[in-house]
CSV table of C-alpha atoms in Angstrom, one decimal:
chain,number,residue,atom,x,y,z
A,17,MET,CA,8.4,-12.1,1.9
A,18,SER,CA,10.3,-11.9,5.2
A,19,PHE,CA,8.1,-9.7,7.3
A,20,TRP,CA,7.6,-8.8,11.0
A,21,HIS,CA,5.2,-6.1,11.9
A,22,SER,CA,6.3,-2.8,13.4
A,23,MET,CA,3.9,-1.5,16.1
A,24,VAL,CA,4.0,0.9,19.0
A,25,TRP,CA,1.6,0.1,21.9
A,26,HIS,CA,1.2,0.9,25.5
A,27,THR,CA,-1.4,-0.5,27.9
A,28,GLU,CA,-2.5,0.0,31.5
A,29,GLY,CA,-4.7,-2.4,33.4
A,30,ILE,CA,-4.6,-5.2,30.8
A,31,ARG,CA,-2.8,-8.5,31.5
A,32,VAL,CA,-2.3,-11.6,29.4
A,33,VAL,CA,-3.9,-14.7,30.9
A,34,ALA,CA,-2.5,-17.4,28.6
A,35,PRO,CA,0.6,-17.8,26.4
A,36,VAL,CA,0.4,-15.7,23.3
A,37,LYS,CA,0.1,-17.8,20.1
A,38,TRP,CA,1.6,-16.4,16.9
A,39,ARG,CA,2.7,-17.5,13.5
A,40,ARG,CA,4.5,-15.8,10.6
A,41,PHE,CA,3.4,-16.2,7.0
A,42,ASP,CA,4.4,-14.6,3.7
A,43,GLY,CA,3.9,-10.9,4.4
A,44,LEU,CA,1.5,-11.7,7.3
A,45,VAL,CA,1.7,-12.2,11.0
A,46,GLY,CA,-1.1,-13.8,13.0
A,47,VAL,CA,-1.3,-13.4,16.8
A,48,PHE,CA,-3.9,-14.8,19.2
A,49,TRP,CA,-4.3,-13.1,22.5
A,50,GLU,CA,-6.2,-14.0,25.7
A,51,ALA,CA,-6.3,-11.2,28.2
A,52,GLU,CA,-8.1,-9.7,31.2
A,53,SER,CA,-8.9,-6.0,31.3
A,54,GLN,CA,-9.6,-4.0,34.5
A,55,ALA,CA,-12.2,-1.3,34.8
A,56,GLY,CA,-10.5,1.9,33.6
A,57,ALA,CA,-7.8,0.1,31.6
A,58,LYS,CA,-6.3,2.0,28.7
A,59,GLY,CA,-4.5,1.2,25.5
A,60,TYR,CA,-2.7,3.0,22.7
A,61,TYR,CA,-1.8,1.3,19.4
A,62,LEU,CA,-0.1,2.5,16.3
A,63,ALA,CA,1.2,0.2,13.5
A,64,ASP,CA,3.2,1.0,10.4
A,65,ASP,CA,1.2,-1.7,8.5
A,66,PRO,CA,-2.5,-2.4,8.1
A,67,ARG,CA,-4.0,-4.7,10.7
A,68,ILE,CA,-7.2,-6.6,11.5
A,69,MET,CA,-8.6,-7.3,15.0
A,70,VAL,CA,-11.3,-10.0,15.4
A,71,PHE,CA,-12.8,-10.5,18.9
A,72,PHE,CA,-14.3,-13.8,19.8
A,73,SER,CA,-17.0,-12.3,22.1
A,74,ASP,CA,-19.1,-9.1,22.1
A,75,VAL,CA,-17.0,-6.4,23.8
A,76,SER,CA,-19.1,-3.4,22.6
A,77,SER,CA,-20.5,-2.8,26.1
A,78,ARG,CA,-17.1,-3.0,27.8
A,79,ILE,CA,-14.5,-1.4,25.5
A,80,ARG,CA,-14.7,2.0,23.8
A,81,MET,CA,-12.3,3.2,21.1
A,82,SER,CA,-11.2,6.4,19.4
A,83,ASN,CA,-8.8,7.4,16.8
A,84,ARG,CA,-8.2,10.9,18.3
A,85,ASP,CA,-6.1,11.5,21.4
A,86,GLY,CA,-8.1,12.9,24.3
A,87,GLU,CA,-11.5,12.2,22.6
A,88,LEU,CA,-12.4,9.0,24.6
A,89,ALA,CA,-14.6,10.8,27.1
A,90,GLN,CA,-16.9,12.6,24.6
A,91,HIS,CA,-16.4,11.1,21.1
A,92,SER,CA,-15.5,7.5,21.6
A,93,ARG,CA,-17.5,4.6,20.1
A,94,PRO,CA,-18.1,0.9,21.1
A,95,MET,CA,-15.4,-1.5,20.0
A,96,THR,CA,-16.9,-3.8,17.4
A,97,ARG,CA,-16.2,-7.4,16.9
A,98,ALA,CA,-14.0,-6.9,13.8
A,99,VAL,CA,-11.9,-3.9,13.0
A,100,TYR,CA,-9.7,-3.1,10.1
A,101,VAL,CA,-7.1,-0.3,10.9
A,102,PRO,CA,-5.2,1.2,7.9
A,103,ALA,CA,-1.5,1.7,8.2
A,104,GLY,CA,-0.5,4.7,10.4
A,105,VAL,CA,-3.9,5.2,12.0
A,106,PRO,CA,-3.7,5.4,15.8
A,107,MET,CA,-6.2,3.8,18.2
A,108,TRP,CA,-6.9,4.6,21.8
A,109,THR,CA,-9.1,2.3,24.0
A,110,THR,CA,-10.6,2.2,27.4
A,111,SER,CA,-12.5,-0.4,29.4
A,112,LYS,CA,-15.6,0.3,31.3
A,113,SER,CA,-15.6,-2.8,33.5
A,114,THR,CA,-13.4,-5.8,34.4
A,115,HIS,CA,-13.7,-8.6,31.8
A,116,ARG,CA,-11.8,-11.3,29.9
A,117,PHE,CA,-11.5,-11.3,26.2
A,118,SER,CA,-9.7,-13.0,23.3
A,119,HIS,CA,-8.9,-11.7,19.9
A,120,LEU,CA,-7.0,-12.5,16.7
A,121,ASN,CA,-4.6,-9.8,15.4
A,122,LEU,CA,-3.5,-9.9,11.8
A,123,HIS,CA,-0.6,-7.7,10.8
A,124,LEU,CA,-0.5,-7.4,7.0
A,125,HIS,CA,2.3,-6.0,4.8
A,126,ARG,CA,0.7,-3.6,2.3
A,127,ASP,CA,2.6,-4.9,-0.7
A,128,ARG,CA,1.3,-8.4,0.2
A,129,LEU,CA,-2.3,-7.2,0.3
A,130,MET,CA,-1.8,-5.4,-3.0
A,131,ARG,CA,-0.4,-8.6,-4.7
A,132,PHE,CA,-3.4,-10.5,-3.3
A,133,LEU,CA,-6.2,-8.1,-4.2
A,134,SER,CA,-5.1,-6.3,-7.4
A,135,PRO,CA,-5.2,-9.1,-9.9
A,136,SER,CA,-8.9,-9.6,-9.1
A,137,VAL,CA,-10.2,-6.1,-8.3
A,138,GLY,CA,-7.5,-3.8,-9.9
A,139,ALA,CA,-4.8,-1.7,-8.2
A,140,SER,CA,-6.9,1.4,-7.8
A,141,ALA,CA,-9.8,-0.5,-6.0
A,142,ALA,CA,-7.3,-2.4,-3.9
A,143,LEU,CA,-5.5,0.8,-2.8
A,144,SER,CA,-8.8,2.4,-2.0
A,145,ALA,CA,-9.8,-0.5,0.2
A,146,LEU,CA,-6.5,-0.5,2.1
A,147,ARG,CA,-7.1,3.2,3.0
A,148,GLN,CA,-10.6,2.8,4.3
A,149,PRO,CA,-11.1,1.8,7.9
A,150,VAL,CA,-13.8,-0.8,8.6
A,151,GLU,CA,-15.7,-1.7,11.8
A,152,ILE,CA,-18.4,-4.4,11.9
A,153,GLN,CA,-20.3,-6.0,14.7
A,154,ASP,CA,-22.0,-8.9,12.9
A,155,LEU,CA,-19.1,-11.2,12.0
A,156,GLY,CA,-21.0,-13.9,10.2
A,157,ALA,CA,-18.6,-16.3,8.5
A,158,ILE,CA,-15.6,-14.2,9.5
A,159,GLU,CA,-15.8,-15.6,13.0
A,160,THR,CA,-15.6,-19.2,11.7
A,161,LEU,CA,-12.7,-18.3,9.4
A,162,ALA,CA,-10.9,-16.6,12.3
A,163,GLY,CA,-11.4,-19.6,14.5
A,164,LEU,CA,-10.0,-21.9,11.9
A,165,LEU,CA,-7.0,-19.6,11.5
A,166,VAL,CA,-6.4,-19.6,15.3
A,167,ASP,CA,-6.3,-23.4,15.2
A,168,GLU,CA,-3.6,-23.3,12.5
A,169,ILE,CA,-1.6,-20.7,14.4
A,170,ALA,CA,-1.7,-22.6,17.6
A,171,ALA,CA,-1.1,-26.1,16.1
A,172,PRO,CA,-0.3,-26.1,12.4
A,173,SER,CA,-1.8,-29.2,10.7
A,174,LYS,CA,-2.0,-28.3,7.0
A,175,HIS,CA,0.1,-26.7,4.3
A,176,VAL,CA,0.8,-23.0,4.9
A,177,VAL,CA,-1.3,-22.1,1.9
A,178,TYR,CA,-4.4,-23.2,3.9
A,179,ALA,CA,-3.7,-20.7,6.6
A,180,GLU,CA,-2.9,-18.0,4.1
A,181,SER,CA,-6.1,-18.6,2.2
A,182,LEU,CA,-8.0,-18.2,5.5
A,183,VAL,CA,-6.3,-14.8,5.9
A,184,GLY,CA,-7.3,-13.9,2.4
A,185,SER,CA,-10.9,-14.8,3.0
A,186,ILE,CA,-11.0,-12.8,6.2
A,187,VAL,CA,-9.5,-9.8,4.3
A,188,THR,CA,-12.0,-9.9,1.4
A,189,GLY,CA,-14.9,-10.5,3.8
A,190,LEU,CA,-14.0,-7.5,5.9
A,191,LEU,CA,-12.5,-4.8,3.7
A,192,ASP,CA,-14.7,-2.4,1.9
A,193,ILE,CA,-13.7,-3.1,-1.7
A,194,PRO,CA,-15.2,-0.7,-4.3
A,195,GLU,CA,-16.7,-2.0,-7.5
A,196,ASP,CA,-14.1,-2.2,-10.3
A,197,ASP,CA,-14.9,-0.2,-13.4
A,198,GLY,CA,-13.4,-2.9,-15.6
A,199,ARG,CA,-10.3,-1.0,-16.6
A,200,ASN,CA,-8.0,-2.3,-13.9
A,201,GLY,CA,-8.9,-5.9,-13.6
A,202,ASN,CA,-5.4,-7.1,-14.6
A,203,GLY,CA,-3.5,-4.6,-12.4
A,204,ARG,CA,-3.1,-1.4,-14.5
A,205,LEU,CA,-2.7,2.2,-13.7
A,206,THR,CA,-5.8,4.4,-14.2
A,207,GLN,CA,-5.7,7.2,-16.7
A,208,ALA,CA,-5.9,9.6,-13.8
A,209,GLN,CA,-2.7,8.1,-12.3
A,210,MET,CA,-0.9,8.2,-15.7
A,211,ASN,CA,-2.0,11.9,-16.0
A,212,ARG,CA,-0.6,12.7,-12.6
A,213,LEU,CA,2.7,10.9,-13.4
A,214,THR,CA,3.1,12.6,-16.8
A,215,ALA,CA,2.5,16.0,-15.2
A,216,ARG,CA,5.0,15.3,-12.5
A,217,VAL,CA,7.7,14.1,-14.9
A,218,GLU,CA,7.2,17.0,-17.3
A,219,ALA,CA,7.3,19.5,-14.4
A,220,GLU,CA,10.9,18.4,-13.8
A,221,GLY,CA,13.3,20.4,-15.8
A,222,ASP,CA,15.3,17.3,-16.9
A,223,CYS,CA,12.3,15.0,-16.9
A,224,ARG,CA,14.1,12.7,-14.4
A,225,LEU,CA,12.5,11.0,-11.3
A,226,THR,CA,13.5,7.9,-9.4
A,227,ILE,CA,11.1,5.0,-9.5
A,228,ALA,CA,10.4,5.6,-5.8
A,229,GLU,CA,9.4,9.2,-6.6
A,230,MET,CA,7.2,8.0,-9.5
A,231,ALA,CA,5.5,5.4,-7.3
A,232,ALA,CA,4.8,7.9,-4.6
A,233,THR,CA,3.2,10.2,-7.2
A,234,VAL,CA,0.5,7.7,-7.9
A,235,GLY,CA,0.3,6.3,-4.3
A,236,LEU,CA,1.8,2.9,-4.8
A,237,SER,CA,4.7,1.0,-3.4
A,238,GLU,CA,7.9,1.0,-5.5
A,239,SER,CA,7.7,-2.8,-6.2
A,240,TRP,CA,4.1,-2.9,-7.1
A,241,PHE,CA,4.3,0.3,-9.2
A,242,ALA,CA,7.1,-1.2,-11.4
A,243,ASN,CA,4.9,-4.2,-12.0
A,244,VAL,CA,1.6,-2.5,-13.0
A,245,PHE,CA,3.4,0.2,-14.9
A,246,LYS,CA,4.8,-2.2,-17.4
A,247,GLN,CA,1.4,-3.9,-17.7
A,248,THR,CA,-0.1,-0.5,-18.5
A,249,THR,CA,2.4,1.0,-20.9
A,250,GLY,CA,4.4,-2.0,-22.2
A,251,ARG,CA,7.6,-0.3,-21.0
A,252,THR,CA,9.5,-0.1,-17.7
A,253,PRO,CA,9.2,3.2,-15.8
A,254,LEU,CA,12.8,4.1,-16.8
A,255,GLN,CA,12.1,3.3,-20.5
A,256,TRP,CA,9.0,5.4,-20.5
A,257,GLN,CA,10.7,8.3,-18.7
A,258,LEU,CA,13.6,8.2,-21.2
A,259,GLY,CA,11.0,8.6,-24.0
A,260,LYS,CA,9.7,11.7,-22.2
A,261,ARG,CA,13.2,13.1,-22.0
A,262,VAL,CA,13.6,12.6,-25.8
A,263,ASP,CA,10.2,14.3,-26.3
A,264,ARG,CA,11.6,17.2,-24.3
A,265,ALA,CA,14.7,17.2,-26.4
A,266,LYS,CA,12.6,17.5,-29.5
A,267,GLN,CA,10.7,20.5,-28.0
A,268,LEU,CA,14.0,22.2,-27.2
A,269,LEU,CA,15.4,21.5,-30.7
A,270,LEU,CA,12.4,23.1,-32.3
A,271,GLU,CA,11.7,26.0,-29.9
A,272,SER,CA,15.2,27.1,-28.8
A,273,GLU,CA,18.6,27.8,-30.3
A,274,LEU,CA,20.4,25.6,-27.8
A,275,SER,CA,23.1,23.3,-29.2
A,276,VAL,CA,22.7,19.6,-28.9
A,277,ALA,CA,25.4,19.5,-26.3
A,278,ASP,CA,23.6,22.2,-24.2
A,279,ILE,CA,20.4,20.2,-24.5
A,280,ALA,CA,22.2,17.1,-23.4
A,281,VAL,CA,23.4,18.9,-20.2
A,282,GLN,CA,20.0,20.4,-19.5
A,283,LEU,CA,18.2,17.0,-19.7
A,284,GLY,CA,20.8,15.2,-17.6
A,285,PHE,CA,22.5,13.1,-20.3
A,286,SER,CA,26.1,12.3,-19.6
A,287,ASP,CA,27.2,14.1,-22.8
A,288,GLN,CA,26.2,14.9,-26.4
A,289,ALA,CA,27.1,11.4,-27.6
A,290,HIS,CA,24.8,9.9,-25.0
A,291,LEU,CA,21.8,12.0,-26.0
A,292,THR,CA,22.6,11.4,-29.7
A,293,LYS,CA,22.6,7.6,-29.2
A,294,THR,CA,19.4,7.6,-27.2
A,295,PHE,CA,17.6,10.0,-29.5
A,296,ARG,CA,18.5,7.9,-32.6
A,297,GLN,CA,17.2,4.7,-30.9
A,298,ILE,CA,13.8,6.3,-30.1
A,299,ALA,CA,13.3,8.9,-32.9
A,300,GLY,CA,15.2,7.1,-35.7
A,301,ASP,CA,17.6,10.0,-36.4
A,302,THR,CA,20.3,12.1,-34.7
A,303,PRO,CA,19.1,15.3,-32.9
A,304,ALA,CA,21.0,17.5,-35.5
A,305,ALA,CA,19.5,15.7,-38.5
A,306,TRP,CA,16.0,15.7,-36.9
A,307,ARG,CA,16.2,19.5,-36.2
A,308,ARG,CA,17.6,20.2,-39.7
A,309,ILE,CA,14.8,18.3,-41.5
A,310,ARG,CA,12.0,20.0,-39.5
A,311,GLN,CA,13.5,23.5,-40.0
A,312,LEU,CA,13.3,22.9,-43.7
A,313,ARG,CA,9.6,22.2,-43.6
């Protein structure tokens, strides 16, 4: 996946003291910073993608952070040694004293994280983890993993899969991943997600939504939605939706006096012949014959 992170940031009183080291991976960007912060230095950061920060020294007594503008004075908290920031969550920081620090920034495409986590923990658990911020002070093995990754960013010596596996270990060691209930282990939609999707489709007069609209309804990216939907239903989203439109056609055939041509128009088929062909493929009969048989019962 060709990916470069999108981030807005502004700093005052912070300067870089060594060349920035960075490396681009599949859906990931790793950046290693060494900097000096003056007393009273400020920073603002907002990224379109999830990101992880790992500090290589304890900065909790020197840097304070907040996710609410103007709240640093009264409601800020110490910066921990590792922080996971979900996509679209802003961060403000301020420094209490002059100090030097170094940290690893990992910018992560959400689809890449979903592809990594979902086969093991399920799409629902993965999505929940990506939405939950994390701040930890005791790094444990994460510090070792981050150090190894910085070495590979600064001077690559092994196959890229090694560095990407280090990123994966940092992600799973840091994120708050909920226990899977066993239903989504192979990347399937939950029943609640299917219920939301069904209600949304049926609320449309013609039972027609784009794949992007369907994905947004259940809180997934378009590409990942298409994948897990077929694993869940055995059909593509468009095949499933077409079945819903035929179900709606059956309802109108039974409960209204609309002609087949009028029903075709109402449900967004190109013409009566299009509806008839689709209806026969799914229901095994033409709309007119299907209506006639059920009216005789």
